[in-house]
Amino acid sequence: MIFLLGALLMVVGAGASVLAWKPAPYVFAIGALGFTSMQFLQRYEGSNFVIRRLRRMMLLSDFLFLLSALLMFASMGNVFGLSHIDYITYIYNKWVLTLLIAAVLQLYSTHRIDHELAKEADSSSKKL
């Protein structure tokens, strides 16, 4: 339930941020914390190297979701004391890029893990 609610809050927060709603970074951050914490609690105890690699990719995407939340807050104002040009160049709205990379990694790894687990279950049922 926390996993799905976190994902929903992330979508609402990202969408509302585009509409310049002030609490949007807070909504996104709460969702990202819920979503990523539930994924951190998931474990894979098997020995399949492909699934382990995909799991690391999924954890990288979780880190990028949290970085996106941080950059969303940083895009609210120049909190780092950078010059205006540097702030626009390096910080302002860069959360969109990290969010895009995280979403693509999450989609790919989720799809591939599901496929690999199905293949693993199919091969184990054939052995019986």
Coordinates of C-alpha atoms in Angstrom, one line a residue, residues 22-92:
K22 CA 4.2 25.5 -4.3
P23 CA 3.7 22.3 -2.2
A24 CA 4.5 20.0 -5.2
P25 CA 8.1 19.3 -4.1
Y26 CA 6.9 18.2 -0.7
V27 CA 4.3 15.8 -2.2
F28 CA 6.9 14.4 -4.6
A29 CA 9.5 14.0 -1.8
I30 CA 7.0 12.2 0.5
G31 CA 6.0 9.9 -2.4
A32 CA 9.7 9.2 -3.3
L33 CA 10.6 8.4 0.3
G34 CA 7.7 5.9 0.5
F35 CA 8.3 4.4 -2.9
T36 CA 12.1 4.0 -2.5
S37 CA 11.9 2.8 1.1
M38 CA 9.6 -0.1 0.1
Q39 CA 11.9 -1.0 -2.7
F40 CA 14.9 -1.0 -0.4
L41 CA 13.0 -3.5 1.8
Q42 CA 12.5 -5.9 -1.1
R43 CA 15.1 -8.7 -1.3
Y44 CA 16.3 -11.2 -3.8
E45 CA 18.0 -14.2 -2.2
G46 CA 18.6 -16.2 -5.4
S47 CA 21.8 -16.6 -7.3
N48 CA 20.7 -15.3 -10.8
F49 CA 23.4 -12.8 -11.8
V50 CA 21.0 -11.0 -14.3
I51 CA 18.4 -10.4 -11.6
R52 CA 21.1 -9.2 -9.2
R53 CA 22.3 -6.7 -11.8
L54 CA 18.8 -5.5 -12.6
R55 CA 18.2 -5.1 -8.8
R56 CA 21.2 -2.8 -8.6
M57 CA 19.8 -0.8 -11.6
M58 CA 16.6 -0.5 -9.7
L59 CA 18.4 0.8 -6.6
L60 CA 20.2 3.3 -8.8
S61 CA 16.9 4.6 -10.0
D62 CA 15.6 4.9 -6.4
F63 CA 18.6 7.1 -5.7
L64 CA 17.8 9.2 -8.7
F65 CA 14.2 9.6 -7.5
L66 CA 15.5 10.9 -4.2
L67 CA 17.9 13.2 -6.1
S68 CA 15.0 14.5 -8.2
A69 CA 13.2 15.4 -5.0
L70 CA 16.2 17.3 -3.7
L71 CA 16.6 19.1 -7.0
M72 CA 12.9 20.0 -7.0
F73 CA 13.5 21.8 -3.6
A74 CA 16.6 23.4 -5.0
S75 CA 14.6 24.7 -8.0
M76 CA 12.4 26.6 -5.7
G77 CA 15.1 29.2 -5.1
N78 CA 18.9 29.6 -5.2
V79 CA 19.6 28.1 -1.8
F80 CA 23.2 27.3 -2.7
G81 CA 24.2 30.9 -3.1
L82 CA 25.4 30.4 -6.7
S83 CA 25.5 33.1 -9.3
H84 CA 22.3 33.4 -11.3
I85 CA 23.9 32.0 -14.5
D86 CA 25.4 29.0 -12.6
Y87 CA 22.1 28.4 -10.8
I88 CA 20.2 28.3 -14.1
T89 CA 22.9 26.2 -15.8
Y90 CA 23.4 23.5 -13.1
I91 CA 20.4 23.4 -10.8
Y92 CA 17.2 25.0 -12.1

